[in-house]
PDB file of C-alpha atoms and ligand atoms in Angstrom:
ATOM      1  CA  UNK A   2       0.000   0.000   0.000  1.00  0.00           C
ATOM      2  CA  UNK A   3       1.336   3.605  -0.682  1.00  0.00           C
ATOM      3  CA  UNK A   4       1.372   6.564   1.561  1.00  0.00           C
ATOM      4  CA  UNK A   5      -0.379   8.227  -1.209  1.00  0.00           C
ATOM      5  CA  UNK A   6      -1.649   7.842  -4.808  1.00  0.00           C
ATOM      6  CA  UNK A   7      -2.216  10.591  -6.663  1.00  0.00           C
ATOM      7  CA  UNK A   8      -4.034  10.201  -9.800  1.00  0.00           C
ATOM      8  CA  UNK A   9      -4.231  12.348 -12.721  1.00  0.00           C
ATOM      9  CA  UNK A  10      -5.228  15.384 -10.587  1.00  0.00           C
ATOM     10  CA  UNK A  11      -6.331  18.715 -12.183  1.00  0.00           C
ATOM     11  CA  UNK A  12      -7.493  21.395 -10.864  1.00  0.00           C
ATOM     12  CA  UNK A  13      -9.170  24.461 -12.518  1.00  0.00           C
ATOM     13  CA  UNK A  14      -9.920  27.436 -10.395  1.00  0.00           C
ATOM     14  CA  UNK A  15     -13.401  29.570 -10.053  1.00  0.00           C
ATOM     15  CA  UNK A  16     -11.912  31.969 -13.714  1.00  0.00           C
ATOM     16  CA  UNK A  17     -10.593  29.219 -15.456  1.00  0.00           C
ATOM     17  CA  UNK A  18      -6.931  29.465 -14.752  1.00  0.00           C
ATOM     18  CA  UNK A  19      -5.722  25.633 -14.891  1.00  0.00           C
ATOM     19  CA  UNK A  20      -3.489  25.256 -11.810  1.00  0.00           C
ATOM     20  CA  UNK A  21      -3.120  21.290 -11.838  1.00  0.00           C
ATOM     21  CA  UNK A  22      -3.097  19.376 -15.008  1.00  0.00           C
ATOM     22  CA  UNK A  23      -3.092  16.062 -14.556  1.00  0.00           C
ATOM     23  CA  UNK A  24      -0.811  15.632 -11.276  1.00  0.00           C
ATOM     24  CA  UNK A  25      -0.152  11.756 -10.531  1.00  0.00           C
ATOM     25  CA  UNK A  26       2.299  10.974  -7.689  1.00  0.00           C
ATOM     26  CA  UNK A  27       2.870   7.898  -5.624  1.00  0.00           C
ATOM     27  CA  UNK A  28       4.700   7.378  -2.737  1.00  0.00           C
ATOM     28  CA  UNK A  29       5.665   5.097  -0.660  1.00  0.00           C
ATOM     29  CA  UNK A  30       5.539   4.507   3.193  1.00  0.00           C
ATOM     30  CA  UNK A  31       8.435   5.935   4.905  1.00  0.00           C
ATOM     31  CA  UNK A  32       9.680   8.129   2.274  1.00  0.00           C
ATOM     32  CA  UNK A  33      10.945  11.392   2.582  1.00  0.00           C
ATOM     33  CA  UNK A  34       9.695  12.669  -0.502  1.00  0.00           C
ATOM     34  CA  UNK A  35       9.775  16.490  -1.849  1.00  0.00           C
ATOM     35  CA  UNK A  36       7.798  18.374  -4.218  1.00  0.00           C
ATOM     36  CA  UNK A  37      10.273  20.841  -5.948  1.00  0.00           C
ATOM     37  CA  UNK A  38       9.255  23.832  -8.445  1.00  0.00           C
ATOM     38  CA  UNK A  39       9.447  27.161  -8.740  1.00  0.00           C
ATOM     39  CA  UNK A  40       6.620  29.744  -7.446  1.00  0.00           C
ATOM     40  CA  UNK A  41       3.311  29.472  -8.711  1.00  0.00           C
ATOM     41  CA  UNK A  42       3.814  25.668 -10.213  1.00  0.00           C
ATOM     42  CA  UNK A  43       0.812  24.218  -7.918  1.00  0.00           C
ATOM     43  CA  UNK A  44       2.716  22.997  -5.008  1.00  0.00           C
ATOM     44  CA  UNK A  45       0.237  24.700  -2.653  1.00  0.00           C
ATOM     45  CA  UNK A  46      -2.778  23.820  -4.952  1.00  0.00           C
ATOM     46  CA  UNK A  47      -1.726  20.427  -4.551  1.00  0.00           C
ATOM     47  CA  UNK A  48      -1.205  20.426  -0.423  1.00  0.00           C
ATOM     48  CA  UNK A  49      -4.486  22.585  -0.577  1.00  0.00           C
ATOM     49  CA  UNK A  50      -6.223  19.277  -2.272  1.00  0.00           C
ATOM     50  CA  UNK A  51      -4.689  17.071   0.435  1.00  0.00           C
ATOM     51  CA  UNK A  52      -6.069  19.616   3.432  1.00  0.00           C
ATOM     52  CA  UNK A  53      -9.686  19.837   1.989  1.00  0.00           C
ATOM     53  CA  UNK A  54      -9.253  23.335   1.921  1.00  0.00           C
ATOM     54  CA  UNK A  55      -9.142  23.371  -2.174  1.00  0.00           C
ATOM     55  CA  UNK A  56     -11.707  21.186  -4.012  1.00  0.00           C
ATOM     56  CA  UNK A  57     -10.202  19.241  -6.886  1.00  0.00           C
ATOM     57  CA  UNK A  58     -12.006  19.626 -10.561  1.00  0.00           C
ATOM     58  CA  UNK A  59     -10.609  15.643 -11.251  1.00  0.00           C
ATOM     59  CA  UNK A  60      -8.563  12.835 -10.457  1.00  0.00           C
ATOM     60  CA  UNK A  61      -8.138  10.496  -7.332  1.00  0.00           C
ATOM     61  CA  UNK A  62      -6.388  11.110  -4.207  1.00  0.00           C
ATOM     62  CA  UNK A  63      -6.253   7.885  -1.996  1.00  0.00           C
ATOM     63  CA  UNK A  64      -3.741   8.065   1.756  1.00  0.00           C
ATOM     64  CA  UNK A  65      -3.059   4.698   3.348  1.00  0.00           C
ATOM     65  CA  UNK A  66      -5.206   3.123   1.074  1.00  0.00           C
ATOM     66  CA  UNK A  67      -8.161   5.511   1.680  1.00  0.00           C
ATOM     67  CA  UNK A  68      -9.902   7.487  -0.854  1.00  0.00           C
ATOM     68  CA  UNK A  69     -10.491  10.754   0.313  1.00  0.00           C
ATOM     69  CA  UNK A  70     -13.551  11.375  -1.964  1.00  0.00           C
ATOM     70  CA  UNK A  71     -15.114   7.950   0.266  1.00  0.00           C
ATOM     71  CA  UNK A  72     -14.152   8.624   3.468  1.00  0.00           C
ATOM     72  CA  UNK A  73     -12.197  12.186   3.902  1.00  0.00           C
ATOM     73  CA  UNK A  74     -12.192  12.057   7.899  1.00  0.00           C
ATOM     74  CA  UNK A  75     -10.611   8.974   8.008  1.00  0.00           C
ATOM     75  CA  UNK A  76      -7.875   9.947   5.475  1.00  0.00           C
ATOM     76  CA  UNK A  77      -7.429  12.932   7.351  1.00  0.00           C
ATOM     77  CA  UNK A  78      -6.384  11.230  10.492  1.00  0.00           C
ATOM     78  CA  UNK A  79      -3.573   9.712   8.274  1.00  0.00           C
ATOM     79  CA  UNK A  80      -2.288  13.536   7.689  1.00  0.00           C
ATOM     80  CA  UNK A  81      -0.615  16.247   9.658  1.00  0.00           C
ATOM     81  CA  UNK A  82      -0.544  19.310   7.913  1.00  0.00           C
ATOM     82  CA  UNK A  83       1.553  21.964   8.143  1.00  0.00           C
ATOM     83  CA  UNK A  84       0.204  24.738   5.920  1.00  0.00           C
ATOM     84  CA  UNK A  85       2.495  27.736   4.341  1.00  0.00           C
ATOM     85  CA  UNK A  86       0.697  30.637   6.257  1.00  0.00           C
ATOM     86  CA  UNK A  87       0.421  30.808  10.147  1.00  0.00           C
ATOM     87  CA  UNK A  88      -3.070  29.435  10.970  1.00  0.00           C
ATOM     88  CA  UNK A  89      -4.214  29.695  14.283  1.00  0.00           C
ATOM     89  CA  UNK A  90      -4.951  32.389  16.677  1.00  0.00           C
ATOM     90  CA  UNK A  91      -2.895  35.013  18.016  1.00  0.00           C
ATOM     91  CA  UNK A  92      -4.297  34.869  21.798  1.00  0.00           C
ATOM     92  CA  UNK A  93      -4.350  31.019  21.936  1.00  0.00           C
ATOM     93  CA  UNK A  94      -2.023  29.596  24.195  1.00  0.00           C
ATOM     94  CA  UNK A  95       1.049  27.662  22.905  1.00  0.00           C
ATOM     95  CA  UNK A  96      -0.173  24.375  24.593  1.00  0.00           C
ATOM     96  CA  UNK A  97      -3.977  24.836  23.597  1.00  0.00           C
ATOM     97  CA  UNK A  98      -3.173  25.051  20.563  1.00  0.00           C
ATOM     98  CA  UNK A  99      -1.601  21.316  20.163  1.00  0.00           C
ATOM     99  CA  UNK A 100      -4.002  20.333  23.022  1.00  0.00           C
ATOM    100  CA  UNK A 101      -7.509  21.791  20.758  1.00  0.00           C
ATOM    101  CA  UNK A 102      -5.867  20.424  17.459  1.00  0.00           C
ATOM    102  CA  UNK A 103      -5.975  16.802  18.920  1.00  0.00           C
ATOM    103  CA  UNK A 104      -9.564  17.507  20.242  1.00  0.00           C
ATOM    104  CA  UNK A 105     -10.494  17.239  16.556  1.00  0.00           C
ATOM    105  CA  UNK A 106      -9.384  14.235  16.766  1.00  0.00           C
ATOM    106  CA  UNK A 107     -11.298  12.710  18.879  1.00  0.00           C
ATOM    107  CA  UNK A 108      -8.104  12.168  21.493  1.00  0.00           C
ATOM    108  CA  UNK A 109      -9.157  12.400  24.956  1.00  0.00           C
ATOM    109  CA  UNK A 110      -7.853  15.735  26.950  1.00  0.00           C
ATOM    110  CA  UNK A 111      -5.347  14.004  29.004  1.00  0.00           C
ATOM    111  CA  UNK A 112      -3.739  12.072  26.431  1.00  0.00           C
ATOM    112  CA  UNK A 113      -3.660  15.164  24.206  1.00  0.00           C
ATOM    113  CA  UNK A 114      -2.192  17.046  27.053  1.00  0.00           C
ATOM    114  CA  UNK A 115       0.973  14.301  26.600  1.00  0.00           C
ATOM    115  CA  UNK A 116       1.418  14.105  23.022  1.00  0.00           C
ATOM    116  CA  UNK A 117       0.796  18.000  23.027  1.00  0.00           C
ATOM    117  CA  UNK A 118       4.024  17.815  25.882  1.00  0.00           C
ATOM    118  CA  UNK A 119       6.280  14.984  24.344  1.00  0.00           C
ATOM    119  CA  UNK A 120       6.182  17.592  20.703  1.00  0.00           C
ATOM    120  CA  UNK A 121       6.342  21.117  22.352  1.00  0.00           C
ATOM    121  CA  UNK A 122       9.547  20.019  24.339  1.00  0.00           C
ATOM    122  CA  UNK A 123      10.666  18.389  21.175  1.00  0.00           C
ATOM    123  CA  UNK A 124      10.631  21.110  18.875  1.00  0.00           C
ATOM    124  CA  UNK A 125      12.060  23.590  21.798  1.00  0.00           C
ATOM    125  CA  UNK A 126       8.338  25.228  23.091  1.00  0.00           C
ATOM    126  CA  UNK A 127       7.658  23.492  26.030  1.00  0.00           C
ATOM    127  CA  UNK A 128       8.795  26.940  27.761  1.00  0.00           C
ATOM    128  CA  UNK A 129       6.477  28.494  26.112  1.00  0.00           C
ATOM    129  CA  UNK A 130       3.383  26.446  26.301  1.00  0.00           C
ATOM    130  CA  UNK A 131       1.574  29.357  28.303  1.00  0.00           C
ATOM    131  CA  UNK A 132       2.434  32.122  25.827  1.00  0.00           C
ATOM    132  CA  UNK A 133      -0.223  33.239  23.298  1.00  0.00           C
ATOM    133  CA  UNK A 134       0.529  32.648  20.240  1.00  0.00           C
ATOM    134  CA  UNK A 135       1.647  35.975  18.902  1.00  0.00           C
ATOM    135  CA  UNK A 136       4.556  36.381  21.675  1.00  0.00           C
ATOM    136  CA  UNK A 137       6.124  33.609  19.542  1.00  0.00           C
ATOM    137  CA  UNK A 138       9.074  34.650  17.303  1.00  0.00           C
ATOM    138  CA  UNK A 139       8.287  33.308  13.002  1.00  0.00           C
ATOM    139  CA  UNK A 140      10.201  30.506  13.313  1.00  0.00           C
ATOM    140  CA  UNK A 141       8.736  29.524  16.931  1.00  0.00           C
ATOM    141  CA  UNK A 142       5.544  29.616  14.800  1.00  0.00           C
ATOM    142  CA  UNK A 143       6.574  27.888  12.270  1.00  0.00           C
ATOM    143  CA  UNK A 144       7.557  25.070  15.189  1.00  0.00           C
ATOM    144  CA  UNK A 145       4.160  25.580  16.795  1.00  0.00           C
ATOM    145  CA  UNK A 146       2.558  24.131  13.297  1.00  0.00           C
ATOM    146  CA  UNK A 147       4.823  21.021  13.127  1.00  0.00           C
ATOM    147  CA  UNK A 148       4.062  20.093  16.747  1.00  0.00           C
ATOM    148  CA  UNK A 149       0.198  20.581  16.128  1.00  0.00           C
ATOM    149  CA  UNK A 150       0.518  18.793  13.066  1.00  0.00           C
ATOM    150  CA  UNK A 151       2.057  15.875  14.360  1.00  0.00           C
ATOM    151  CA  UNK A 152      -0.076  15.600  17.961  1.00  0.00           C
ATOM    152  CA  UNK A 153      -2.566  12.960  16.648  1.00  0.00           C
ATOM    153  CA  UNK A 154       0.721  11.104  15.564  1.00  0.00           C
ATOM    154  CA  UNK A 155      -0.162  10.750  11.892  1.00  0.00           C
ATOM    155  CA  UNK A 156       2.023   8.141   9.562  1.00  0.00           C
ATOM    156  CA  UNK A 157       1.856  10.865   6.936  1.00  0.00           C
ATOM    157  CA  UNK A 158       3.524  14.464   7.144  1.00  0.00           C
ATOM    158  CA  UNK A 159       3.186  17.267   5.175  1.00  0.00           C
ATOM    159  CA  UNK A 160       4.988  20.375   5.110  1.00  0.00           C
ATOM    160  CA  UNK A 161       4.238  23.154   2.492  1.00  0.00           C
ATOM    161  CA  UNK A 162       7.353  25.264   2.005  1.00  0.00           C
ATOM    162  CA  UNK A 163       8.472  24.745   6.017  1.00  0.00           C
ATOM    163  CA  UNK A 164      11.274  26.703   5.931  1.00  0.00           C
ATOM    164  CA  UNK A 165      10.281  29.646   3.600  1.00  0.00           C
ATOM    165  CA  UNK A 166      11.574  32.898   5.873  1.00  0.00           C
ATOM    166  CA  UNK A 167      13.541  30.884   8.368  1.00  0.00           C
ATOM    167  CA  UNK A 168      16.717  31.823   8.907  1.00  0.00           C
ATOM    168  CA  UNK A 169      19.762  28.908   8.095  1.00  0.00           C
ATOM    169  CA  UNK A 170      20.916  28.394  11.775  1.00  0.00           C
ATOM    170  CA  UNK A 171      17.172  27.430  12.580  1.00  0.00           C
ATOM    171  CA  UNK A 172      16.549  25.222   9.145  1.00  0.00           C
ATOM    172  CA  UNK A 173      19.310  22.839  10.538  1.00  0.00           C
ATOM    173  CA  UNK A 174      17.535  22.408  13.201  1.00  0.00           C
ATOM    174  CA  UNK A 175      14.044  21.769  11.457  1.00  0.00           C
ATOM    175  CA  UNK A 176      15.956  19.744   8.815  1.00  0.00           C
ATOM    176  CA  UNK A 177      17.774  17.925  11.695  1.00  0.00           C
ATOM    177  CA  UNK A 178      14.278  17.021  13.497  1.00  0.00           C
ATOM    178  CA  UNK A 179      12.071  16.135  10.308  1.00  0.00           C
ATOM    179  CA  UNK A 180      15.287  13.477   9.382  1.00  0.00           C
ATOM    180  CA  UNK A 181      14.512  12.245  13.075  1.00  0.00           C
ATOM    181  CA  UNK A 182      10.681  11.486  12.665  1.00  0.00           C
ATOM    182  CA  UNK A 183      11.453  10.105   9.598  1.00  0.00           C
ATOM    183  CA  UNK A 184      13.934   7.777  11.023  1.00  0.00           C
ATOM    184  CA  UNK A 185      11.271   7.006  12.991  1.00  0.00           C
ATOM    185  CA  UNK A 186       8.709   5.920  10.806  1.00  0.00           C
ATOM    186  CA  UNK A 187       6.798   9.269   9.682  1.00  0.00           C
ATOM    187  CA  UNK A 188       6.214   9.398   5.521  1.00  0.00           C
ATOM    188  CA  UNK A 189       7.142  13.247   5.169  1.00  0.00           C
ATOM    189  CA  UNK A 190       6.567  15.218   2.172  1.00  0.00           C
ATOM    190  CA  UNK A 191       7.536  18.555   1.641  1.00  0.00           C
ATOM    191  CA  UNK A 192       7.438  21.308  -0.976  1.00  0.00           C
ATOM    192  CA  UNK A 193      10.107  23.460  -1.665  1.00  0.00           C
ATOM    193  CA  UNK A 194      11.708  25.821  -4.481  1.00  0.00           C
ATOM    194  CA  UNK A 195      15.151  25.542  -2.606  1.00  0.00           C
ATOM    195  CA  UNK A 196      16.938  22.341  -4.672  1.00  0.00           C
ATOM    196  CA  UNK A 197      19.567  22.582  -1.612  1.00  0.00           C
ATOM    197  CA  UNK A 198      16.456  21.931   0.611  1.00  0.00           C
ATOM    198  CA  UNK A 199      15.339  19.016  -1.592  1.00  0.00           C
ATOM    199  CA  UNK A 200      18.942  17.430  -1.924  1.00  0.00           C
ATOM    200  CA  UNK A 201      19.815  17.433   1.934  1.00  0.00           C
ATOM    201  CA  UNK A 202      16.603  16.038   3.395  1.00  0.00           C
ATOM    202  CA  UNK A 203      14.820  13.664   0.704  1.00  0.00           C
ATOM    203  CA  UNK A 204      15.046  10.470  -0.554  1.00  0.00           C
ATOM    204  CA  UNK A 205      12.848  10.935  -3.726  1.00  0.00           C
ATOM    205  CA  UNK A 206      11.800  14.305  -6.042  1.00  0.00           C
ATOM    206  CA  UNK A 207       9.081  15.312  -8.118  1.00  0.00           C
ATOM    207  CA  UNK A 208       9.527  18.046 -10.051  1.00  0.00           C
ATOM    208  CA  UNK A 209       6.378  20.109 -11.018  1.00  0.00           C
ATOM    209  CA  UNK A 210       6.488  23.114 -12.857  1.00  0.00           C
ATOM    210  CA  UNK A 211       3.138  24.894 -14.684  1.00  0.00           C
ATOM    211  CA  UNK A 212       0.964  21.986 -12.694  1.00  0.00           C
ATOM    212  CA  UNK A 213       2.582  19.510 -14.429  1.00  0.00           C
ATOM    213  CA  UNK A 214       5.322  16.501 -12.674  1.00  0.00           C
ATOM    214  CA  UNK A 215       7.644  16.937 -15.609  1.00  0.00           C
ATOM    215  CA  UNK A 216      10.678  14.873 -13.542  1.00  0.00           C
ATOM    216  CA  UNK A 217      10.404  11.891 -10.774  1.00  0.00           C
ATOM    217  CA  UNK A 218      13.928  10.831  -9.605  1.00  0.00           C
ATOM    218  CA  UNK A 219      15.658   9.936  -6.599  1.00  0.00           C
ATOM    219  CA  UNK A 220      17.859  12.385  -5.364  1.00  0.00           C
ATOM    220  CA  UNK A 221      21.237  10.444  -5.828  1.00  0.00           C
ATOM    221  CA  UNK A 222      20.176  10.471  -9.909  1.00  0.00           C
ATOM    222  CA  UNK A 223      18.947  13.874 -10.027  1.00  0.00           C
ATOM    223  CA  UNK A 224      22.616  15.107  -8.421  1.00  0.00           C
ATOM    224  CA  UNK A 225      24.254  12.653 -11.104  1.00  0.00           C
ATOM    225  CA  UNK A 226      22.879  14.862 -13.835  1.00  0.00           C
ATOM    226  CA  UNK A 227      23.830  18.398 -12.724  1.00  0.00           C
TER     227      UNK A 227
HETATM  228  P1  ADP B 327       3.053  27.146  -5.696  1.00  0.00           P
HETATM  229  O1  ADP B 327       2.620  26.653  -4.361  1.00  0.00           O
HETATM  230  O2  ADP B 327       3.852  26.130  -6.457  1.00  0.00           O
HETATM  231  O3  ADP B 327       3.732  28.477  -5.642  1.00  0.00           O
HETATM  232  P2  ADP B 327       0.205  27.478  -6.193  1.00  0.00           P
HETATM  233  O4  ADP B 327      -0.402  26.132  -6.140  1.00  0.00           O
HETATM  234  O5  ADP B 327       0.056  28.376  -5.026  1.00  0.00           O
HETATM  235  O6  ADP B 327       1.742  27.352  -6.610  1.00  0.00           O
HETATM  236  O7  ADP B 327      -0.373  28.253  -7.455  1.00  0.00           O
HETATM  237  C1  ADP B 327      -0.416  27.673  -8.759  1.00  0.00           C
HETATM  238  C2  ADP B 327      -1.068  28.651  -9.714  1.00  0.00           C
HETATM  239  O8  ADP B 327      -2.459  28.756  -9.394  1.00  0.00           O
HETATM  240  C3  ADP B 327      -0.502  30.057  -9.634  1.00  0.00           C
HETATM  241  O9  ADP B 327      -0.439  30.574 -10.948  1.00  0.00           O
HETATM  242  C4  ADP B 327      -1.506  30.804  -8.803  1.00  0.00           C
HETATM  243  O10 ADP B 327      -1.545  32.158  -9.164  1.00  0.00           O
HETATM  244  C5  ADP B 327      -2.813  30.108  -9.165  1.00  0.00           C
HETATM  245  N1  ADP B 327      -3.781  30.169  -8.059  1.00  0.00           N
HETATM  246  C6  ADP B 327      -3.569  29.766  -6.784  1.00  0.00           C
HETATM  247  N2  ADP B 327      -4.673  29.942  -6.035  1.00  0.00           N
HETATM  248  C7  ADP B 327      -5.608  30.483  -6.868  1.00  0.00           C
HETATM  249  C8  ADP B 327      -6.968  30.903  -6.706  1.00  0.00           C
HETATM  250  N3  ADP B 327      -7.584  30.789  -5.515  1.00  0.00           N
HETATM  251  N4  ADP B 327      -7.616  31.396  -7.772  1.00  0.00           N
HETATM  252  C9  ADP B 327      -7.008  31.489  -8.987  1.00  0.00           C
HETATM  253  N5  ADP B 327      -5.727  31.115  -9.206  1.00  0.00           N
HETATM  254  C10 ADP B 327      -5.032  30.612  -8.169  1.00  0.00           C
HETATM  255  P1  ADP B 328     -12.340  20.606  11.140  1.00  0.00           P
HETATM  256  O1  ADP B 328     -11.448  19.432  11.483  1.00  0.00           O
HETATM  257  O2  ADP B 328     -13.051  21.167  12.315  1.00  0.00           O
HETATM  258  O3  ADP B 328     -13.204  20.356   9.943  1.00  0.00           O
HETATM  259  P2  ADP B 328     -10.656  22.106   9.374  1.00  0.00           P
HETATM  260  O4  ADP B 328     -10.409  20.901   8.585  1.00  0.00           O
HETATM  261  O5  ADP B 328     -11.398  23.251   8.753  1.00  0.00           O
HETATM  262  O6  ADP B 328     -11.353  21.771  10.762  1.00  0.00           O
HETATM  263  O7  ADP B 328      -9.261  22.621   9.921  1.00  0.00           O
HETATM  264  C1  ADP B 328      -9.182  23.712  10.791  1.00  0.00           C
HETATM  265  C2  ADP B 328      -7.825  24.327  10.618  1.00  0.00           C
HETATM  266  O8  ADP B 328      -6.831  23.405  11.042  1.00  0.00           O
HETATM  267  C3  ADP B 328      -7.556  24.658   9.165  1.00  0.00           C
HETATM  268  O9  ADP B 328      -7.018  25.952   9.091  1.00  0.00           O
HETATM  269  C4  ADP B 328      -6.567  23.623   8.706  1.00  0.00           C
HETATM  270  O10 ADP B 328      -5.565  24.164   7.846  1.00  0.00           O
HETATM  271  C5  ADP B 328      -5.942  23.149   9.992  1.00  0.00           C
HETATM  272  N1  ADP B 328      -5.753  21.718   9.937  1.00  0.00           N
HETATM  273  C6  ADP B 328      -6.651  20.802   9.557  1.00  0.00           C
HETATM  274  N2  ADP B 328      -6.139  19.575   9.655  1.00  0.00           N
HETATM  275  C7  ADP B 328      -4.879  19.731  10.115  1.00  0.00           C
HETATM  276  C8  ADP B 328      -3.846  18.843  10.434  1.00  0.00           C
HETATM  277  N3  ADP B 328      -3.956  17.538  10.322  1.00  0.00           N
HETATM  278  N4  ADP B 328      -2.678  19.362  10.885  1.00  0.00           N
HETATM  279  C9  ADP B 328      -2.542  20.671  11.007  1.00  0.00           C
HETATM  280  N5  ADP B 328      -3.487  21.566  10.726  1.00  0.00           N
HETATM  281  C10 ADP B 328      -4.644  21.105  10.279  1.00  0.00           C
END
């Protein structure tokens, strides 16, 4: 069984501009697998199909098996997402924020209260758990969506551009604790448009560029080309 199957995916958005034509992608548990292309190729569009929060036109999406367009709430619980834009609210409190996110879940309060513990203090928060939310420096933030992403312990993770912004002393340390989880067990994918990005952290690439894959390769034959 893959991670996921993608499946000749388009997507056309409300004015007719074709974002997605004809994605397919399939990868394979315990992966560490990145997305690569340049701005505006439909590496959001895609992660946007994979959140719910962007309807597809076509195509077939299926996580673990599951086919999102049958059951999406089960696929979901497969996922952690963690989304390009900061998401949550400014006067939440660090912890409640992990603690609410396993809530949808269906994870009982004290057992979201440990997972929500076990990835603040992994990702460097745990100090912060009784901060709101917009006391947090960017890349704090940016650390605050991994650990909500990851409190209902999905098998698949997914990162849309995770460290756009941050600065290189703190993307070792993100790169550093994504190769951990994945070591681990966790399928990660991640989109980037840094190839550096791409070459230190993943096993496998797709490269998409005007919403089209127009490379697959592992990384070890994609660095034997250039
Ligand atoms: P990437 O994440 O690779 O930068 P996106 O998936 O965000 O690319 O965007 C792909 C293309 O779709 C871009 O040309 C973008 O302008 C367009 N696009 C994205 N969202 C919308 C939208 N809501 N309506 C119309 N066009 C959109
Ligand atoms: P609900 O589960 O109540 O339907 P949504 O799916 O609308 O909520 O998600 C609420 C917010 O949480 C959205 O902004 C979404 O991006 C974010 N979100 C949803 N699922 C996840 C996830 N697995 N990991 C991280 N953030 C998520």
């Amino acid at each position: 069984m893959k991670a996921l199957q993608i499946e000749n995916l388009t997507k056309t958005y409300a004015g007719g501009f074709q974002a997605l034509k004809g994605v397919s992608l399939s990868i394979e548990p315990g992966d560490f697998f990145a997305l690569l292309g340049p701005n505006g190729a439909g590496k959001s569009t895609t992660i946007g199909i994979l959140s719910s929060l962007v309807r597809k036109s076509s195509g077939s999406v299926h996580i673990f098996g599951i086919d999102i367009d049958v059951d999406f709430s089960a696929a979901k619980r497969e996922i952690g997402i963690v989304p390009q834009e900061f998401n949550f609210s400014q006067f939440e409190k660090v912890e409640d924020i992990v603690v609410n996110q396993a809530g949808y879940y269906g994870i009982p309060k004290n057992q979201a209260k440990e997972k929500a513990k076990k990835y603040l203090t992994k990702l460097g928060l745990w100090d912060k758990r009784d901060q709101p939310s917009r006391n947090l420096s960017g890349g704090m933030k940016r650390r605050l969506m991994i650990a909500r992403a990851l409190v209902h312990e999905p098998r698949l993770l997914i990162l849309d551009e995770p460290t756009a912004g941050v600065d290189i002393e703190l993307r070792r340390s993100m790169w550093d604790f994504l190769k951990e989880i994945n070591a681990a067990g966790t399928t990660i994918i991640l989109t980037t448009h840094y190839l550096e990005e791409a070459e230190s952290l993943c096993r496998n690439i797709a490269i998409i560029n005007h919403g089209e894959i127009i490379q697959k390769t592992s990384v070890k034959g994609l660095l034997k080309q250039l």
